[in-house]
Coordinates of C-alpha atoms in Angstrom, one line a residue:
M18 CA 55.8 221.8 -39.4
K19 CA 57.6 225.1 -38.6
K20 CA 58.2 225.5 -34.8
L21 CA 56.0 228.1 -33.2
A22 CA 57.8 231.2 -32.1
L23 CA 58.5 231.6 -28.4
H24 CA 56.4 234.8 -28.0
W25 CA 53.4 233.0 -29.6
Q26 CA 53.8 230.1 -27.2
I27 CA 53.8 232.6 -24.3
I28 CA 50.8 234.4 -25.6
I29 CA 48.9 231.1 -26.0
G30 CA 49.9 230.2 -22.3
L31 CA 48.7 233.7 -21.2
V32 CA 45.3 233.4 -23.0
L33 CA 44.8 229.8 -21.7
G34 CA 45.6 230.9 -18.1
I35 CA 42.9 233.6 -18.3
I36 CA 40.4 231.2 -19.8
W37 CA 41.2 228.6 -17.1
A38 CA 40.8 231.2 -14.3
L39 CA 37.4 232.3 -15.6
L40 CA 36.3 228.7 -16.0
S41 CA 37.5 227.6 -12.6
S42 CA 35.6 230.6 -11.1
T43 CA 32.4 229.6 -12.8
L44 CA 32.8 225.9 -11.7
G45 CA 33.9 226.8 -8.1
W46 CA 37.5 225.5 -8.6
T47 CA 39.2 228.8 -7.5
N48 CA 40.8 227.2 -4.4
F49 CA 42.2 224.4 -6.5
T50 CA 43.7 227.0 -9.0
I51 CA 45.2 229.2 -6.2
N52 CA 46.6 226.2 -4.2
W53 CA 47.8 223.9 -7.0
I54 CA 48.4 226.0 -10.2
A55 CA 49.2 229.6 -9.1
P56 CA 52.4 228.5 -7.1
F57 CA 54.1 227.6 -10.4
G58 CA 53.7 231.2 -11.4
T59 CA 55.4 232.3 -8.2
I60 CA 58.2 229.8 -8.9
F61 CA 58.7 231.3 -12.3
I62 CA 59.1 234.9 -11.0
N63 CA 61.4 233.6 -8.3
L64 CA 63.6 231.8 -10.9
L65 CA 63.9 234.9 -13.0
K66 CA 64.7 237.1 -10.0
L67 CA 67.2 234.5 -8.9
I68 CA 69.0 235.0 -12.2
A69 CA 68.4 238.7 -12.5
V70 CA 70.4 240.0 -9.5
P71 CA 73.7 238.2 -10.2
L72 CA 73.2 238.8 -13.9
V73 CA 72.9 242.6 -13.3
L74 CA 76.1 242.5 -11.1
F75 CA 78.2 240.6 -13.6
S76 CA 76.8 242.3 -16.8
V77 CA 77.4 245.8 -15.5
I78 CA 81.0 244.9 -14.4
S79 CA 81.6 243.3 -17.8
G80 CA 80.1 246.2 -19.7
V81 CA 82.1 248.8 -17.9
A82 CA 85.4 246.9 -17.9
N83 CA 85.1 246.1 -21.6
I84 CA 84.5 249.7 -22.6
G85 CA 88.2 250.2 -22.0
D86 CA 88.2 254.0 -21.9
P87 CA 86.9 255.9 -18.8
A88 CA 86.0 258.9 -21.1
S89 CA 83.8 256.6 -23.2
L90 CA 82.1 255.3 -20.1
G91 CA 81.3 258.9 -18.9
R92 CA 79.9 259.8 -22.3
M93 CA 77.7 256.7 -22.5
G94 CA 76.5 257.2 -18.9
G95 CA 75.5 260.8 -19.6
K96 CA 73.7 259.9 -22.7
T97 CA 71.9 257.0 -21.0
L98 CA 70.6 259.1 -18.1
L99 CA 69.6 262.0 -20.3
A100 CA 67.6 259.7 -22.6
Y101 CA 65.9 258.0 -19.7
L102 CA 65.0 261.4 -18.1
L103 CA 63.6 262.6 -21.5
T104 CA 61.3 259.6 -22.0
T105 CA 60.2 259.8 -18.4
V106 CA 59.1 263.4 -18.5
L107 CA 57.5 262.8 -21.9
A108 CA 55.5 259.9 -20.4
V109 CA 54.2 261.9 -17.4
S110 CA 53.3 264.8 -19.8
L111 CA 51.4 262.4 -22.0
G112 CA 49.5 261.0 -19.0
L113 CA 48.5 264.5 -17.8
A114 CA 47.4 265.5 -21.3
L115 CA 45.2 262.4 -21.7
V116 CA 43.6 262.6 -18.2
N117 CA 42.8 266.3 -18.7
V118 CA 41.2 265.7 -22.1
I119 CA 39.2 262.5 -21.3
K120 CA 38.4 263.5 -17.7
P121 CA 37.7 259.9 -16.6
G122 CA 36.9 261.0 -12.9
A123 CA 34.2 263.4 -14.1
L124 CA 32.4 260.6 -15.9
V125 CA 31.3 258.9 -12.7
D126 CA 27.8 259.6 -11.5
E127 CA 27.3 262.9 -9.7
D128 CA 26.0 261.5 -6.3
S129 CA 29.1 259.4 -5.9
R130 CA 31.3 262.3 -6.7
I131 CA 29.5 264.5 -4.1
D132 CA 30.0 261.8 -1.5
N133 CA 33.7 261.6 -2.5
R134 CA 34.0 265.4 -2.2
I135 CA 32.5 265.4 1.3
S136 CA 34.8 262.6 2.3
Y137 CA 37.8 264.6 1.0
E138 CA 36.7 267.7 3.0
I139 CA 36.4 265.7 6.2
W140 CA 39.8 264.3 5.7
A141 CA 41.3 267.7 4.9
N142 CA 39.8 269.2 8.0
D143 CA 41.1 266.4 10.2
Q144 CA 44.6 266.7 8.8
G145 CA 44.8 270.4 8.7
Y146 CA 44.9 270.8 5.0
E147 CA 43.4 273.7 3.1
I148 CA 40.5 272.9 0.8
K149 CA 42.0 273.1 -2.7
D150 CA 39.4 275.2 -4.5
G151 CA 37.7 277.0 -1.6
I152 CA 34.4 275.2 -2.1
N153 CA 33.1 273.6 1.2
Y154 CA 30.2 271.2 1.0
L155 CA 30.3 270.7 4.8
Q156 CA 29.0 274.1 5.3
E157 CA 25.8 273.3 3.3
P158 CA 22.9 272.1 5.6
E159 CA 21.5 269.8 2.8
F160 CA 24.7 267.7 3.0
F161 CA 24.8 267.4 6.8
E162 CA 23.3 263.9 7.0
R163 CA 25.3 262.7 4.1
A164 CA 28.5 264.0 5.8
Q165 CA 27.6 262.2 9.0
R166 CA 27.3 258.9 7.2
I167 CA 30.5 259.4 5.2
T168 CA 32.4 260.2 8.4
D169 CA 31.7 256.7 9.6
L170 CA 32.7 255.2 6.3
S171 CA 36.0 257.2 6.0
K172 CA 37.2 255.6 9.3
G173 CA 37.5 252.2 7.5
E174 CA 39.6 253.5 4.6
L175 CA 42.8 252.2 5.9
K176 CA 41.6 248.8 7.0
D177 CA 42.9 247.1 3.8
A178 CA 46.2 245.6 5.0
A179 CA 47.9 245.8 1.6
V180 CA 47.1 249.5 1.3
N181 CA 48.1 250.2 4.9
E182 CA 51.5 248.4 4.4
K183 CA 52.2 250.5 1.3
M184 CA 51.4 253.7 3.2
Q185 CA 53.8 252.9 5.9
T186 CA 56.6 252.3 3.3
A187 CA 55.7 255.6 1.6
N188 CA 55.8 257.5 4.9
Q189 CA 59.3 256.2 5.7
T190 CA 60.4 257.3 2.2
K191 CA 58.7 260.7 2.6
D192 CA 60.2 261.4 6.1
A193 CA 63.8 260.9 4.9
G194 CA 66.1 263.9 4.2
P195 CA 66.5 265.4 0.7
L196 CA 69.8 263.5 0.1
Q197 CA 68.6 260.2 1.5
P198 CA 68.1 258.7 -2.0
L199 CA 71.8 259.4 -2.6
V200 CA 72.8 257.9 0.7
D201 CA 70.7 254.8 -0.1
I202 CA 72.6 254.1 -3.3
V203 CA 75.9 253.5 -1.4
P204 CA 75.7 250.2 0.5
Q205 CA 77.2 249.6 3.9
N206 CA 77.4 245.8 3.3
F207 CA 77.3 244.7 -0.4
F208 CA 76.3 241.1 0.5
R209 CA 73.2 242.5 2.3
S210 CA 72.4 244.4 -0.9
L211 CA 72.4 241.1 -2.8
T212 CA 70.0 239.5 -0.4
D213 CA 67.5 242.3 0.3
N214 CA 64.7 243.1 -2.2
G215 CA 64.6 246.5 -3.8
L216 CA 68.3 247.3 -3.4
M217 CA 69.2 247.0 -7.1
L218 CA 70.6 250.5 -7.2
Q219 CA 73.2 249.5 -4.6
I220 CA 74.1 246.5 -6.7
I221 CA 74.5 248.7 -9.7
F222 CA 76.6 251.2 -7.8
F223 CA 79.0 248.4 -6.6
A224 CA 79.2 247.0 -10.1
L225 CA 80.0 250.4 -11.6
F226 CA 82.6 251.1 -8.9
F227 CA 84.2 247.6 -9.4
G228 CA 84.1 247.9 -13.2
I229 CA 85.6 251.4 -13.2
S230 CA 88.4 250.2 -10.9
L231 CA 89.3 247.5 -13.3
L232 CA 89.8 250.2 -16.0
F233 CA 92.5 251.8 -13.9
I234 CA 94.7 248.8 -13.3
P235 CA 97.2 247.2 -15.7
N236 CA 95.6 244.9 -18.3
E237 CA 97.6 241.8 -17.3
K238 CA 96.0 242.0 -13.8
S239 CA 92.5 243.0 -14.9
K240 CA 92.1 240.5 -17.8
P241 CA 91.8 237.4 -15.6
V242 CA 89.1 239.1 -13.6
T243 CA 87.1 240.2 -16.7
D244 CA 87.5 236.7 -18.2
V245 CA 85.9 235.2 -15.1
V246 CA 83.2 237.8 -15.0
D247 CA 82.3 237.2 -18.7
S248 CA 82.2 233.5 -18.2
I249 CA 79.9 233.7 -15.2
M250 CA 77.6 236.0 -17.2
E251 CA 77.4 233.4 -19.9
V252 CA 76.4 230.8 -17.4
F253 CA 73.5 233.0 -16.2
L254 CA 72.4 233.7 -19.7
K255 CA 72.3 229.9 -20.3
M256 CA 70.1 229.6 -17.2
V257 CA 67.7 232.1 -18.8
D258 CA 67.6 229.8 -21.9
L259 CA 66.7 226.8 -19.7
V260 CA 64.0 228.7 -17.7
M261 CA 62.5 229.9 -20.9
R262 CA 61.9 226.4 -22.1
A263 CA 58.9 226.2 -19.7
A264 CA 57.9 229.8 -20.0
P265 CA 54.5 229.1 -21.6
F266 CA 53.4 226.8 -18.8
F267 CA 54.7 229.1 -16.1
V268 CA 52.8 232.0 -17.7
F269 CA 49.7 229.9 -17.8
A270 CA 50.0 229.3 -14.1
L271 CA 50.8 232.9 -13.4
L272 CA 47.8 234.4 -15.2
A273 CA 45.5 231.7 -13.8
G274 CA 46.5 232.7 -10.3
V275 CA 46.2 236.4 -10.8
V276 CA 42.7 236.3 -12.3
S277 CA 41.4 233.7 -9.9
K278 CA 42.4 235.8 -6.9
M279 CA 40.5 238.7 -8.4
A280 CA 37.4 236.8 -9.3
G281 CA 37.1 234.3 -6.4
D282 CA 34.1 232.1 -7.0
D283 CA 32.2 234.9 -8.6
I284 CA 33.2 235.7 -12.2
G285 CA 31.1 238.9 -12.1
K286 CA 33.6 240.5 -9.7
V287 CA 36.1 241.0 -12.5
Y288 CA 33.4 242.6 -14.6
E289 CA 32.2 244.9 -11.8
I290 CA 35.8 246.0 -10.9
F291 CA 36.5 247.1 -14.4
K292 CA 33.1 248.6 -15.0
G293 CA 33.5 250.9 -12.0
L294 CA 37.0 252.0 -13.0
S295 CA 36.6 251.6 -16.8
W296 CA 37.3 255.1 -17.9
Y297 CA 40.3 255.4 -15.7
S298 CA 41.7 252.0 -16.9
L299 CA 41.0 253.0 -20.6
T300 CA 42.9 256.3 -20.1
V301 CA 45.9 254.6 -18.6
F302 CA 45.8 251.9 -21.3
A303 CA 45.5 254.5 -24.1
G304 CA 48.6 256.4 -22.8
L305 CA 50.6 253.2 -22.4
M306 CA 49.7 252.1 -25.9
I307 CA 50.7 255.5 -27.4
M308 CA 54.1 255.1 -25.7
I309 CA 54.7 251.6 -27.0
F310 CA 53.3 252.0 -30.6
V311 CA 53.9 255.7 -31.4
V312 CA 56.5 257.4 -29.1
Y313 CA 59.2 254.8 -28.9
P314 CA 59.0 253.9 -32.7
L315 CA 59.2 257.6 -33.5
F316 CA 62.4 257.9 -31.4
L317 CA 63.8 254.9 -33.3
K318 CA 62.8 256.4 -36.6
I319 CA 64.5 259.7 -35.7
F320 CA 67.7 258.5 -34.0
V321 CA 68.3 254.9 -35.3
K322 CA 66.5 254.6 -38.7
Q323 CA 67.8 251.0 -39.7
I324 CA 65.4 249.2 -37.3
P325 CA 62.0 248.8 -39.0
Y326 CA 58.8 249.3 -37.1
K327 CA 57.7 245.6 -37.4
G328 CA 61.3 244.4 -36.9
F329 CA 61.5 246.1 -33.5
F330 CA 58.4 244.6 -32.1
K331 CA 59.2 241.2 -33.6
A332 CA 62.6 241.3 -31.9
M333 CA 61.3 242.4 -28.6
S334 CA 58.1 240.3 -28.5
P335 CA 59.5 237.6 -26.2
A336 CA 60.6 240.2 -23.6
Q337 CA 57.3 242.2 -23.9
T338 CA 55.1 239.1 -23.4
L339 CA 57.2 238.1 -20.4
A340 CA 57.0 241.6 -19.0
F341 CA 53.2 241.5 -19.3
S342 CA 53.1 238.1 -17.5
T343 CA 55.5 238.9 -14.6
S344 CA 54.7 242.7 -14.1
S345 CA 58.4 243.0 -13.1
S346 CA 61.2 244.8 -15.1
A347 CA 63.8 243.1 -12.9
A348 CA 62.4 239.6 -13.5
T349 CA 62.2 240.3 -17.3
L350 CA 65.7 241.8 -17.5
P351 CA 67.6 238.6 -18.5
V352 CA 65.2 238.1 -21.4
T353 CA 65.3 241.7 -22.3
M354 CA 69.1 241.6 -22.5
E355 CA 69.0 238.6 -24.9
C356 CA 66.4 240.2 -27.1
V357 CA 68.2 243.5 -27.4
E358 CA 71.6 241.9 -27.9
E359 CA 70.7 239.1 -30.2
N360 CA 67.6 240.4 -32.1
L361 CA 68.3 244.1 -32.3
G362 CA 72.1 243.7 -32.7
V363 CA 73.0 246.0 -29.8
D364 CA 76.6 245.4 -28.7
K365 CA 77.1 243.6 -25.4
K366 CA 79.0 246.6 -24.0
V367 CA 75.9 248.7 -24.4
T368 CA 73.3 246.1 -23.2
S369 CA 75.2 245.2 -20.1
F370 CA 75.5 248.8 -19.1
V371 CA 72.3 250.5 -20.2
L372 CA 69.7 247.8 -19.6
P373 CA 70.3 247.1 -15.9
I374 CA 70.3 250.8 -15.2
G375 CA 67.1 251.1 -17.2
A376 CA 65.4 248.3 -15.3
T377 CA 66.0 250.3 -12.1
V378 CA 65.6 254.0 -13.0
N379 CA 63.5 254.0 -16.2
M380 CA 59.8 253.7 -15.2
D381 CA 58.0 255.5 -18.1
G382 CA 54.8 253.3 -17.7
T383 CA 54.8 253.8 -14.0
C384 CA 55.2 257.6 -14.3
L385 CA 52.4 257.9 -16.9
Y386 CA 50.1 255.9 -14.6
Q387 CA 50.9 258.0 -11.6
A388 CA 50.0 261.2 -13.5
V389 CA 46.7 259.8 -14.7
A390 CA 45.9 258.3 -11.3
V391 CA 46.4 261.4 -9.3
V392 CA 44.4 263.7 -11.6
F393 CA 41.7 261.0 -11.9
L394 CA 41.4 260.7 -8.1
A395 CA 41.2 264.5 -7.9
Q396 CA 38.4 264.6 -10.5
L397 CA 36.6 261.8 -8.7
H398 CA 36.5 264.0 -5.6
M399 CA 35.5 267.1 -7.6
I400 CA 38.8 268.8 -7.1
D401 CA 40.3 271.0 -9.8
L402 CA 44.1 270.8 -9.7
T403 CA 45.9 273.9 -10.9
L404 CA 48.6 274.0 -13.5
G405 CA 51.2 274.5 -10.8
Q406 CA 50.0 271.4 -8.9
Q407 CA 50.1 269.3 -12.1
L408 CA 53.6 270.5 -12.7
T409 CA 54.4 269.3 -9.2
I410 CA 53.0 265.9 -10.2
V411 CA 55.5 265.9 -13.2
L412 CA 58.5 266.6 -11.0
T413 CA 57.5 264.3 -8.1
A414 CA 56.5 261.4 -10.4
T415 CA 59.8 261.7 -12.3
L416 CA 62.0 261.7 -9.1
A417 CA 59.8 259.0 -7.5
S418 CA 60.3 256.7 -10.5
I419 CA 64.0 256.5 -9.8
G420 CA 63.4 255.1 -6.4
S421 CA 60.6 252.8 -7.6
A422 CA 61.6 249.1 -7.3
A423 CA 61.3 247.0 -10.5
V424 CA 58.8 244.6 -8.9
P425 CA 55.0 244.2 -9.2
S426 CA 52.9 247.1 -7.9
A427 CA 55.9 249.1 -6.6
G428 CA 54.4 252.1 -8.3
L429 CA 51.5 252.2 -5.8
V430 CA 54.0 253.0 -3.0
M431 CA 55.4 255.9 -5.1
L432 CA 51.9 257.1 -5.9
I433 CA 51.3 257.7 -2.2
I434 CA 54.1 260.1 -2.2
V435 CA 52.9 261.9 -5.4
L436 CA 49.3 262.2 -3.9
D437 CA 50.8 263.7 -0.7
S438 CA 52.9 266.2 -2.7
V439 CA 49.7 267.9 -4.0
G440 CA 47.8 267.6 -0.7
L441 CA 45.5 264.8 -1.5
N442 CA 44.6 261.8 0.7
P443 CA 47.1 258.9 0.2
A444 CA 44.4 256.4 1.3
W445 CA 42.7 256.9 -2.1
I446 CA 45.0 254.3 -3.6
A447 CA 42.5 251.9 -2.3
I448 CA 40.1 253.1 -5.0
I449 CA 42.3 252.1 -7.9
F450 CA 43.8 249.1 -6.1
P451 CA 41.5 246.5 -7.7
V452 CA 42.7 247.2 -11.3
D453 CA 46.3 248.0 -10.4
R454 CA 47.8 244.5 -11.1
I455 CA 46.3 244.2 -14.6
L456 CA 47.4 247.8 -15.5
D457 CA 50.8 247.0 -13.9
M458 CA 51.3 244.4 -16.6
F459 CA 50.9 246.9 -19.4
R460 CA 53.1 249.4 -17.5
T461 CA 55.9 246.9 -17.3
V462 CA 55.7 246.3 -21.1
V463 CA 56.2 250.1 -21.5
N464 CA 59.2 250.1 -19.2
V465 CA 60.9 247.2 -21.0
T466 CA 60.1 248.7 -24.4
G467 CA 61.6 252.0 -23.3
D468 CA 64.7 250.3 -22.1
A469 CA 65.2 248.6 -25.4
T470 CA 64.6 251.8 -27.3
V471 CA 67.2 253.8 -25.3
S472 CA 69.7 251.0 -25.7
S473 CA 69.3 251.0 -29.5
I474 CA 69.7 254.8 -29.6
I475 CA 72.8 254.7 -27.4
A476 CA 74.3 251.9 -29.5
K477 CA 73.7 253.8 -32.7
G478 CA 75.4 256.9 -31.3
E479 CA 78.4 254.8 -30.2
G480 CA 78.6 252.9 -33.5
M481 CA 77.7 249.6 -31.7
L482 CA 74.5 248.7 -33.4
H483 CA 74.5 245.8 -35.9
Y484 CA 70.8 245.1 -36.6
K485 CA 69.9 242.0 -38.8
E486 CA 66.3 241.0 -39.0
H487 CA 65.7 237.5 -37.6
E488 CA 63.0 235.3 -39.1
N489 CA 62.1 233.8 -35.7
P490 CA 63.0 235.7 -32.5
S491 CA 62.7 232.5 -30.4
E492 CA 65.8 231.1 -32.1
T493 CA 67.9 233.6 -30.1
F494 CA 67.2 231.6 -27.0
D495 CA 68.9 228.5 -28.3
L496 CA 66.1 226.3 -26.9
D497 CA 67.3 223.3 -28.9
S498 CA 70.9 223.3 -27.9

């Protein structure tokens, strides 16, 4: 019997994990699932992150040093950043178009929206913000009692510890100077950058600096260093192979834990969460699917040509399924690199340079979601955002995506900054918090697919693309060696 492809094994593990979580919720086994199964999912993400950080370091150094020509490096770097910026702006614009056409926030019942509007006006008055559209429900006598009740409710908006923590992080980011993001890229202590979460840009800066320096010293002195770097990188790639042997089980544990924490011992909670936010979730989902199945393949058709539609998804399916499971571009990066290099035929010089940068700065799915979320929350509170305010969302979401860490739900922190940029209440992230993790899984698939697309385009432009269709993508992981 022909061996089942890796991506199908992962998908089976994913489906079984969801089934187990729903079953355990029905039978009251939620605590068992959270305590005895979910930790293996955490171990899986930790293993991938353990590999990802040193792999980024050595792969970027290797990629830069092996380019051999500083002029080629500058050309490739410029193309890479331009391509990522283009796809990011396109994703935000698509999100805004969809949310303005579908209007998911306006589909909620009228009474709830009026309550939300009064809550917004109370907050705006307390914070000294001008009411967006000049309409003031608080001045209407018929809404006085309702406003009194909502005032008491609004005091509890920030009681959610997770939301409060994200707001503190966002406030620190917002209060920094205009050049603080540039300052943050340059580390004071490189070893601290290796150990602290969310400092991937500092690691990439050091790796670029180190690799460029290798280009400017004699070959007889740089070659021993590049040989060691290349060998170490191969060791980490083999570690990816070994971890992927158990990926289906780990994915089962990961999904079982995520759904169990959402459902508790009441399976109806999952249904109620999605029912209340169904139109919002569907709008985000539609935008993400258009990016994956229309926009990126169209880019490939225009700029690459030789990679067929089905061949691209067949090649990237292991990385996409893993991205969905982990919700982390950084954790998925080792597998993304293998898929792009082995399945799509992109030269290692391109993958080792373009993909680590993409995992850090290219957040198309996150930007699209932020655009939809901000306008949805405004619609939910009966606020009409002007074209200028929506263009502010495009700019802020694009810039915020660069600083968004490649870890689960990091987009929520950046969403707070985007909300604040158009004068809306950052505490509203609590409204969409219940469905964020599930949508985050789809957003990560978009991010990973976008990274692979840009890598293929850059490789084609540099004459470093050698695509050959593989019958079974899982063979590239050398699981039987």
